[in-house]
C-alpha cells in the first residue's frame, strides 16, 4: 500500500509515464511510417 | 517500476492503435500488405506492424498494471480498467471525426463510419460511468467507520450502520453531496446522548436517514443511553 504523502508523487510518476507512453507512440509511429 | 513500465506500454499501445487506425482510415478504411494476392490498397509502411504489435502489448501491459497495481492499492489497479473506455472513446472519436469530415473531402455524413463511431463511444462511455459510480460509492463508504460490531437491538453503532446501508443502497442519493466524516462522528465534547441525537439529526437532514429510520435510530440511541451503553 502507498502512503498518503508518497501517493502524490507516485500519481505524478504515473501521469508522466502515461504521457511518455503517448509521446513514444507518436515518435515510433513517425519513425516506422515516415 | 514494473507498474510504471506497464502504464507506459499501455498508453503507448492505445496511442499506437489510434494512430494506426487513422492512417488506415486516411486511405479508405482498409488495406493489405504481403501475401500472394493482388492488393487493391497497399498499407502505409509500418502501419501493419504498429497495429499487430499494439494489441498484444496493450493486453499484456493492462494485465501488468492490474497485477502490480493490486499490490499498491485498489485505485492503482483500477487504472487498468480505464484502458477500455480510453481505447473505445478514442477510436470512437476517430470514426466520428472521419464520418463528419471524410479524408477524401467529399463532404456530407458517412454513415458507414458514423454507426461504428456511435457504437464505440457507447461501448466506452457505459463502462466509464459504471466505473465512476463504483468509485463514488467506494469513496462514500470509506468516509464511514470501518467494520462495525454485529447488530444487536438498540446498540450505539446502529445509526452508523444504517447510514452505511443507505449509501450502499443508493450511493448517489443516499447521502446527498459530501458528508464529511466529522459530521458522522459525535462532535468533541458532545458525546453521550446529546451528541448521538445531534449526529442523527444531521444525518436525517442530509437525507442519509429516512424519517422512519431516523425515528427508529433515535429510539435505539435513547434506549442505549438508558442502559448506560453510550460512550
Short mmCIF file of N, CA and C in Angstrom, two decimals, chain B residues 58-202:
data_model
loop_
_atom_site.label_atom_id
_atom_site.label_comp_id
_atom_site.label_asym_id
_atom_site.label_seq_id
_atom_site.Cartn_x
_atom_site.Cartn_y
_atom_site.Cartn_z
N UNK B 58 -0.68 -4.12 -25.59
CA UNK B 58 -1.70 -3.43 -24.78
C UNK B 58 -2.35 -4.37 -23.79
N UNK B 59 -2.74 -5.56 -24.24
CA UNK B 59 -3.40 -6.53 -23.34
C UNK B 59 -2.43 -6.95 -22.24
N UNK B 60 -1.18 -7.23 -22.63
CA UNK B 60 -0.17 -7.66 -21.65
C UNK B 60 0.09 -6.56 -20.61
N UNK B 61 0.23 -5.33 -21.09
CA UNK B 61 0.55 -4.25 -20.14
C UNK B 61 -0.65 -3.91 -19.26
N UNK B 62 -1.89 -4.08 -19.77
CA UNK B 62 -3.06 -3.87 -18.90
C UNK B 62 -3.05 -4.91 -17.78
N UNK B 63 -2.65 -6.14 -18.11
CA UNK B 63 -2.54 -7.19 -17.10
C UNK B 63 -1.48 -6.84 -16.06
N UNK B 64 -0.35 -6.30 -16.53
CA UNK B 64 0.73 -5.93 -15.60
C UNK B 64 0.27 -4.82 -14.67
N UNK B 65 -0.43 -3.82 -15.24
CA UNK B 65 -0.92 -2.68 -14.43
C UNK B 65 -1.90 -3.19 -13.36
N UNK B 66 -2.80 -4.10 -13.75
CA UNK B 66 -3.78 -4.63 -12.79
C UNK B 66 -3.09 -5.48 -11.72
N UNK B 67 -2.12 -6.29 -12.15
CA UNK B 67 -1.43 -7.20 -11.22
C UNK B 67 -0.58 -6.42 -10.22
N UNK B 68 0.31 -5.54 -10.74
CA UNK B 68 1.18 -4.78 -9.83
C UNK B 68 0.38 -3.72 -9.07
N UNK B 69 -0.66 -3.19 -9.72
CA UNK B 69 -1.49 -2.17 -9.07
C UNK B 69 -2.24 -2.73 -7.88
N UNK B 70 -2.63 -4.01 -7.96
CA UNK B 70 -3.37 -4.61 -6.85
C UNK B 70 -2.51 -4.69 -5.59
N UNK B 71 -1.18 -4.70 -5.77
CA UNK B 71 -0.28 -4.69 -4.60
C UNK B 71 -0.18 -3.30 -4.00
N UNK B 72 -0.38 -2.28 -4.85
CA UNK B 72 -0.22 -0.89 -4.38
C UNK B 72 -1.51 -0.35 -3.77
N UNK B 73 -2.64 -0.85 -4.21
CA UNK B 73 -3.93 -0.34 -3.73
C UNK B 73 -4.97 -0.47 -4.82
N UNK B 74 -6.23 -0.51 -4.38
CA UNK B 74 -7.31 -0.78 -5.32
C UNK B 74 -7.38 0.23 -6.46
N UNK B 75 -7.19 1.54 -6.11
CA UNK B 75 -7.35 2.56 -7.14
C UNK B 75 -6.24 2.48 -8.19
N UNK B 76 -5.04 2.04 -7.77
CA UNK B 76 -3.94 1.92 -8.74
C UNK B 76 -4.22 0.78 -9.72
N UNK B 77 -4.79 -0.30 -9.20
CA UNK B 77 -5.14 -1.42 -10.08
C UNK B 77 -6.27 -1.00 -11.02
N UNK B 78 -7.15 -0.12 -10.52
CA UNK B 78 -8.30 0.33 -11.31
C UNK B 78 -7.91 1.11 -12.55
N UNK B 79 -6.67 1.63 -12.58
CA UNK B 79 -6.22 2.38 -13.76
C UNK B 79 -6.25 1.47 -15.00
N UNK B 80 -5.98 0.17 -14.79
CA UNK B 80 -6.04 -0.77 -15.92
C UNK B 80 -7.45 -0.81 -16.51
N UNK B 81 -8.45 -0.67 -15.63
CA UNK B 81 -9.84 -0.67 -16.09
C UNK B 81 -10.18 0.54 -16.95
N UNK B 82 -9.41 1.62 -16.76
CA UNK B 82 -9.64 2.82 -17.57
C UNK B 82 -9.23 2.62 -19.02
N UNK B 83 -8.36 1.61 -19.25
CA UNK B 83 -7.86 1.38 -20.61
C UNK B 83 -9.00 1.11 -21.58
N UNK B 84 -10.00 0.38 -21.12
CA UNK B 84 -11.14 0.04 -22.00
C UNK B 84 -11.88 1.29 -22.47
N UNK B 85 -12.39 2.14 -21.55
CA UNK B 85 -13.06 3.36 -22.02
C UNK B 85 -12.16 4.27 -22.83
N UNK B 86 -10.88 4.38 -22.43
CA UNK B 86 -9.97 5.26 -23.18
C UNK B 86 -9.81 4.74 -24.61
N UNK B 87 -9.64 3.43 -24.75
CA UNK B 87 -9.47 2.83 -26.09
C UNK B 87 -10.71 3.06 -26.96
N UNK B 88 -11.89 2.72 -26.41
CA UNK B 88 -13.09 2.80 -27.24
C UNK B 88 -13.52 4.24 -27.50
N UNK B 89 -13.33 5.11 -26.52
CA UNK B 89 -13.70 6.51 -26.75
C UNK B 89 -12.77 7.15 -27.77
N UNK B 90 -11.47 6.83 -27.69
CA UNK B 90 -10.53 7.46 -28.63
C UNK B 90 -10.73 6.91 -30.05
N UNK B 91 -10.94 5.59 -30.17
CA UNK B 91 -11.18 5.04 -31.51
C UNK B 91 -12.55 5.48 -32.03
N UNK B 92 -13.52 5.60 -31.12
CA UNK B 92 -14.84 6.12 -31.50
C UNK B 92 -14.75 7.54 -32.01
N UNK B 93 -13.86 8.31 -31.39
CA UNK B 93 -13.64 9.69 -31.86
C UNK B 93 -13.14 9.69 -33.30
N UNK B 94 -12.20 8.77 -33.61
CA UNK B 94 -11.70 8.65 -35.00
C UNK B 94 -12.84 8.42 -35.97
N UNK B 95 -13.71 7.46 -35.64
CA UNK B 95 -14.84 7.14 -36.52
C UNK B 95 -15.73 8.37 -36.71
N UNK B 96 -16.06 9.03 -35.59
CA UNK B 96 -16.98 10.18 -35.67
C UNK B 96 -16.36 11.32 -36.46
N UNK B 97 -15.07 11.57 -36.20
CA UNK B 97 -14.39 12.68 -36.91
C UNK B 97 -14.38 12.41 -38.43
N UNK B 98 -14.05 11.16 -38.81
CA UNK B 98 -13.97 10.83 -40.22
C UNK B 98 -15.36 10.73 -40.85
N UNK B 99 -16.39 10.44 -40.00
CA UNK B 99 -17.76 10.41 -40.51
C UNK B 99 -18.22 11.81 -40.90
N UNK B 100 -17.80 12.79 -40.11
CA UNK B 100 -18.20 14.18 -40.36
C UNK B 100 -17.29 14.82 -41.42
N UNK B 101 -15.99 14.51 -41.30
CA UNK B 101 -15.02 15.09 -42.24
C UNK B 101 -14.24 13.97 -42.93
N UNK B 102 -14.83 13.33 -43.94
CA UNK B 102 -14.13 12.23 -44.61
C UNK B 102 -12.85 12.71 -45.28
N UNK B 103 -11.79 11.88 -45.26
CA UNK B 103 -10.48 12.32 -45.78
C UNK B 103 -10.48 12.60 -47.27
N UNK B 104 -11.45 12.02 -48.02
CA UNK B 104 -11.47 12.29 -49.47
C UNK B 104 -12.10 13.65 -49.80
N UNK B 105 -12.55 14.37 -48.76
CA UNK B 105 -13.09 15.71 -48.96
C UNK B 105 -14.44 15.75 -49.63
N UNK B 106 -15.15 14.63 -49.61
CA UNK B 106 -16.43 14.57 -50.32
C UNK B 106 -17.53 15.36 -49.59
N UNK B 107 -17.34 15.60 -48.29
CA UNK B 107 -18.36 16.31 -47.51
C UNK B 107 -19.51 15.40 -47.18
N UNK B 108 -20.45 15.89 -46.40
CA UNK B 108 -21.60 15.07 -46.01
C UNK B 108 -21.24 14.07 -44.93
N UNK B 109 -22.24 13.34 -44.49
CA UNK B 109 -22.07 12.42 -43.38
C UNK B 109 -21.85 11.01 -43.92
N UNK B 110 -20.77 10.36 -43.48
CA UNK B 110 -20.50 8.99 -43.92
C UNK B 110 -21.11 8.03 -42.90
N UNK B 111 -22.23 7.42 -43.27
CA UNK B 111 -22.97 6.57 -42.33
C UNK B 111 -22.16 5.35 -41.90
N UNK B 112 -21.34 4.85 -42.82
CA UNK B 112 -20.53 3.66 -42.54
C UNK B 112 -19.52 3.88 -41.42
N UNK B 113 -19.18 5.13 -41.16
CA UNK B 113 -18.25 5.44 -40.06
C UNK B 113 -18.99 6.04 -38.86
N UNK B 114 -20.16 6.59 -39.14
CA UNK B 114 -20.94 7.18 -38.04
C UNK B 114 -21.45 6.08 -37.10
N UNK B 115 -21.97 4.99 -37.69
CA UNK B 115 -22.55 3.91 -36.87
C UNK B 115 -21.50 3.26 -35.96
N UNK B 116 -20.33 2.82 -36.52
CA UNK B 116 -19.33 2.27 -35.59
C UNK B 116 -18.85 3.30 -34.58
N UNK B 117 -18.82 4.58 -34.97
CA UNK B 117 -18.42 5.64 -34.04
C UNK B 117 -19.33 5.69 -32.84
N UNK B 118 -20.65 5.69 -33.10
CA UNK B 118 -21.62 5.75 -32.01
C UNK B 118 -21.50 4.49 -31.14
N UNK B 119 -21.35 3.32 -31.79
CA UNK B 119 -21.23 2.06 -31.02
C UNK B 119 -19.98 2.10 -30.14
N UNK B 120 -18.86 2.56 -30.70
CA UNK B 120 -17.61 2.61 -29.93
C UNK B 120 -17.74 3.58 -28.75
N UNK B 121 -18.36 4.74 -28.99
CA UNK B 121 -18.50 5.72 -27.90
C UNK B 121 -19.38 5.13 -26.79
N UNK B 122 -20.46 4.45 -27.17
CA UNK B 122 -21.32 3.83 -26.16
C UNK B 122 -20.56 2.73 -25.41
N UNK B 123 -19.78 1.94 -26.15
CA UNK B 123 -19.01 0.87 -25.50
C UNK B 123 -17.96 1.41 -24.54
N UNK B 124 -17.48 2.62 -24.82
CA UNK B 124 -16.50 3.24 -23.91
C UNK B 124 -17.16 3.97 -22.77
N UNK B 125 -18.30 4.64 -23.06
CA UNK B 125 -18.91 5.52 -22.06
C UNK B 125 -19.61 4.75 -20.96
N UNK B 126 -20.32 3.66 -21.30
CA UNK B 126 -21.07 2.93 -20.27
C UNK B 126 -20.17 2.35 -19.19
N UNK B 127 -19.10 1.61 -19.57
CA UNK B 127 -18.21 1.11 -18.51
C UNK B 127 -17.58 2.24 -17.69
N UNK B 128 -17.31 3.39 -18.36
CA UNK B 128 -16.72 4.52 -17.64
C UNK B 128 -17.69 5.04 -16.58
N UNK B 129 -18.98 5.14 -16.94
CA UNK B 129 -19.99 5.60 -15.98
C UNK B 129 -20.11 4.62 -14.82
N UNK B 130 -20.10 3.32 -15.13
CA UNK B 130 -20.18 2.30 -14.07
C UNK B 130 -18.97 2.40 -13.16
N UNK B 131 -17.79 2.61 -13.77
CA UNK B 131 -16.54 2.72 -13.02
C UNK B 131 -16.58 3.94 -12.09
N UNK B 132 -17.07 5.07 -12.60
CA UNK B 132 -17.13 6.29 -11.79
C UNK B 132 -18.14 6.14 -10.67
N UNK B 133 -19.25 5.45 -10.95
CA UNK B 133 -20.28 5.24 -9.93
C UNK B 133 -19.75 4.35 -8.81
N UNK B 134 -19.01 3.30 -9.21
CA UNK B 134 -18.44 2.39 -8.21
C UNK B 134 -17.40 3.12 -7.36
N UNK B 135 -16.65 4.02 -8.01
CA UNK B 135 -15.62 4.78 -7.30
C UNK B 135 -16.25 5.73 -6.29
N UNK B 136 -17.36 6.34 -6.69
CA UNK B 136 -18.06 7.27 -5.81
C UNK B 136 -18.60 6.53 -4.59
N UNK B 137 -19.14 5.34 -4.85
CA UNK B 137 -19.68 4.53 -3.76
C UNK B 137 -18.56 4.14 -2.79
N UNK B 138 -17.40 3.73 -3.37
CA UNK B 138 -16.28 3.33 -2.52
C UNK B 138 -15.79 4.51 -1.68
N UNK B 139 -15.78 5.71 -2.29
CA UNK B 139 -15.32 6.90 -1.56
C UNK B 139 -16.27 7.22 -0.41
N UNK B 140 -17.57 7.07 -0.65
CA UNK B 140 -18.55 7.36 0.41
C UNK B 140 -18.43 6.33 1.53
N UNK B 141 -18.21 5.07 1.17
CA UNK B 141 -18.09 4.02 2.19
C UNK B 141 -16.82 4.22 3.02
N UNK B 142 -15.76 4.74 2.35
CA UNK B 142 -14.52 4.99 3.08
C UNK B 142 -14.70 6.05 4.17
N UNK B 143 -15.68 6.96 3.94
CA UNK B 143 -15.91 8.02 4.91
C UNK B 143 -16.60 7.51 6.17
N UNK B 144 -17.31 6.41 6.02
CA UNK B 144 -17.99 5.84 7.18
C UNK B 144 -17.00 4.97 7.94
N UNK B 145 -17.26 4.72 9.23
CA UNK B 145 -16.34 3.90 10.01
C UNK B 145 -16.20 2.51 9.41
N UNK B 146 -15.07 1.85 9.72
CA UNK B 146 -14.78 0.52 9.19
C UNK B 146 -15.75 -0.52 9.72
N UNK B 147 -15.29 -1.77 9.83
CA UNK B 147 -16.19 -2.83 10.27
C UNK B 147 -16.85 -2.49 11.60
N UNK B 148 -18.16 -2.56 11.60
CA UNK B 148 -18.91 -2.21 12.80
C UNK B 148 -19.30 -3.48 13.55
N UNK B 149 -19.51 -3.40 14.85
CA UNK B 149 -19.91 -4.59 15.58
C UNK B 149 -21.23 -5.16 15.05
N UNK B 150 -21.42 -6.45 15.28
CA UNK B 150 -22.63 -7.11 14.79
C UNK B 150 -23.87 -6.46 15.38
N UNK B 151 -24.96 -6.54 14.62
CA UNK B 151 -26.19 -5.86 15.05
C UNK B 151 -26.74 -6.47 16.33
N UNK B 152 -27.16 -5.62 17.20
CA UNK B 152 -27.91 -6.08 18.37
C UNK B 152 -28.94 -5.00 18.65
N UNK B 153 -30.06 -5.38 19.20
CA UNK B 153 -31.16 -4.43 19.34
C UNK B 153 -30.72 -3.20 20.10
N UNK B 154 -30.82 -2.04 19.44
CA UNK B 154 -30.59 -0.78 20.13
C UNK B 154 -29.16 -0.49 20.48
N UNK B 155 -28.17 -1.02 19.73
CA UNK B 155 -26.78 -0.71 20.08
C UNK B 155 -26.39 0.65 19.51
N UNK B 156 -25.27 1.19 20.02
CA UNK B 156 -24.91 2.56 19.70
C UNK B 156 -24.41 2.71 18.26
N UNK B 157 -23.90 1.64 17.66
CA UNK B 157 -23.36 1.72 16.30
C UNK B 157 -24.46 1.64 15.25
N UNK B 158 -25.67 1.45 15.67
CA UNK B 158 -26.76 1.21 14.73
C UNK B 158 -27.00 2.37 13.75
N UNK B 159 -27.01 3.63 14.21
CA UNK B 159 -27.23 4.71 13.25
C UNK B 159 -26.19 4.75 12.15
N UNK B 160 -24.91 4.48 12.52
CA UNK B 160 -23.87 4.50 11.50
C UNK B 160 -24.04 3.33 10.55
N UNK B 161 -24.46 2.21 11.09
CA UNK B 161 -24.69 1.05 10.21
C UNK B 161 -25.81 1.36 9.22
N UNK B 162 -26.82 2.07 9.73
CA UNK B 162 -27.94 2.43 8.85
C UNK B 162 -27.48 3.40 7.77
N UNK B 163 -26.61 4.34 8.15
CA UNK B 163 -26.09 5.30 7.15
C UNK B 163 -25.30 4.54 6.10
N UNK B 164 -24.50 3.57 6.55
CA UNK B 164 -23.70 2.76 5.61
C UNK B 164 -24.62 2.01 4.64
N UNK B 165 -25.70 1.46 5.20
CA UNK B 165 -26.65 0.73 4.35
C UNK B 165 -27.28 1.67 3.32
N UNK B 166 -27.59 2.88 3.78
CA UNK B 166 -28.22 3.85 2.88
C UNK B 166 -27.29 4.17 1.72
N UNK B 167 -25.99 4.32 2.00
CA UNK B 167 -25.01 4.62 0.95
C UNK B 167 -24.87 3.43 0.02
N UNK B 168 -24.82 2.22 0.59
CA UNK B 168 -24.66 1.03 -0.24
C UNK B 168 -25.86 0.84 -1.16
N UNK B 169 -27.04 1.18 -0.63
CA UNK B 169 -28.26 1.00 -1.43
C UNK B 169 -28.34 2.03 -2.55
N UNK B 170 -27.94 3.24 -2.27
CA UNK B 170 -28.06 4.30 -3.28
C UNK B 170 -26.94 5.31 -3.08
N UNK B 171 -25.75 5.04 -3.69
CA UNK B 171 -24.62 5.93 -3.45
C UNK B 171 -24.86 7.35 -3.93
N UNK B 172 -25.69 7.51 -4.96
CA UNK B 172 -25.90 8.86 -5.50
C UNK B 172 -26.88 9.64 -4.63
N UNK B 173 -27.92 8.96 -4.17
CA UNK B 173 -28.97 9.67 -3.46
C UNK B 173 -28.96 9.45 -1.97
N UNK B 174 -28.26 8.40 -1.51
CA UNK B 174 -28.30 8.05 -0.09
C UNK B 174 -27.76 9.18 0.76
N UNK B 175 -26.59 9.66 0.40
CA UNK B 175 -26.02 10.79 1.12
C UNK B 175 -25.84 11.88 0.09
N UNK B 176 -26.66 12.88 0.14
CA UNK B 176 -26.61 13.93 -0.88
C UNK B 176 -25.44 14.86 -0.61
N UNK B 177 -24.65 15.07 -1.66
CA UNK B 177 -23.50 15.93 -1.51
C UNK B 177 -22.43 15.26 -0.67
N UNK B 178 -21.49 16.03 -0.20
CA UNK B 178 -20.39 15.50 0.58
C UNK B 178 -20.75 15.54 2.06
N UNK B 179 -20.61 14.43 2.72
CA UNK B 179 -20.83 14.40 4.17
C UNK B 179 -19.51 14.06 4.82
N UNK B 180 -18.81 15.07 5.34
CA UNK B 180 -17.52 14.79 5.94
C UNK B 180 -17.66 13.82 7.11
N UNK B 181 -16.60 13.04 7.31
CA UNK B 181 -16.62 12.03 8.38
C UNK B 181 -16.92 12.67 9.72
N UNK B 182 -16.44 13.93 9.89
CA UNK B 182 -16.61 14.60 11.18
C UNK B 182 -18.09 14.74 11.53
N UNK B 183 -18.92 14.88 10.47
CA UNK B 183 -20.35 15.06 10.73
C UNK B 183 -20.99 13.76 11.20
N UNK B 184 -20.38 12.64 10.80
CA UNK B 184 -20.96 11.36 11.19
C UNK B 184 -20.49 10.97 12.60
N UNK B 185 -19.35 11.50 13.01
CA UNK B 185 -18.87 11.22 14.37
C UNK B 185 -19.48 12.25 15.30
N UNK B 186 -19.63 11.88 16.53
CA UNK B 186 -20.13 12.84 17.51
C UNK B 186 -19.08 13.93 17.69
N UNK B 187 -19.51 15.22 17.76
CA UNK B 187 -18.53 16.28 17.94
C UNK B 187 -17.83 16.16 19.29
N UNK B 188 -16.62 16.74 19.34
CA UNK B 188 -15.86 16.67 20.58
C UNK B 188 -16.65 17.35 21.69
N UNK B 189 -16.66 16.77 22.84
CA UNK B 189 -17.34 17.37 23.99
C UNK B 189 -18.83 17.19 23.93
N UNK B 190 -19.32 16.56 22.89
CA UNK B 190 -20.77 16.38 22.79
C UNK B 190 -21.09 14.89 22.66
N UNK B 191 -20.31 14.08 23.36
CA UNK B 191 -20.57 12.65 23.31
C UNK B 191 -21.79 12.37 24.18
N UNK B 192 -22.12 11.12 24.27
CA UNK B 192 -23.29 10.76 25.05
C UNK B 192 -24.56 10.97 24.26
N UNK B 193 -25.65 11.02 24.95
CA UNK B 193 -26.96 11.06 24.30
C UNK B 193 -27.12 12.27 23.37
N UNK B 194 -26.73 13.46 23.87
CA UNK B 194 -26.91 14.67 23.07
C UNK B 194 -26.13 14.60 21.76
N UNK B 195 -24.86 14.17 21.86
CA UNK B 195 -24.03 14.07 20.67
C UNK B 195 -24.61 13.11 19.65
N UNK B 196 -25.07 11.96 20.13
CA UNK B 196 -25.65 10.96 19.22
C UNK B 196 -26.92 11.48 18.57
N UNK B 197 -27.74 12.19 19.36
CA UNK B 197 -29.00 12.71 18.80
C UNK B 197 -28.72 13.80 17.76
N UNK B 198 -27.72 14.64 18.07
CA UNK B 198 -27.36 15.70 17.12
C UNK B 198 -26.86 15.09 15.81
N UNK B 199 -26.05 14.05 15.95
CA UNK B 199 -25.48 13.39 14.78
C UNK B 199 -26.59 12.76 13.93
N UNK B 200 -27.55 12.13 14.61
CA UNK B 200 -28.67 11.52 13.88
C UNK B 200 -29.49 12.58 13.15
N UNK B 201 -29.71 13.71 13.85
CA UNK B 201 -30.49 14.79 13.23
C UNK B 201 -29.79 15.28 11.97
N UNK B 202 -28.45 15.38 12.04
CA UNK B 202 -27.69 15.83 10.87
C UNK B 202 -27.82 14.85 9.72
#
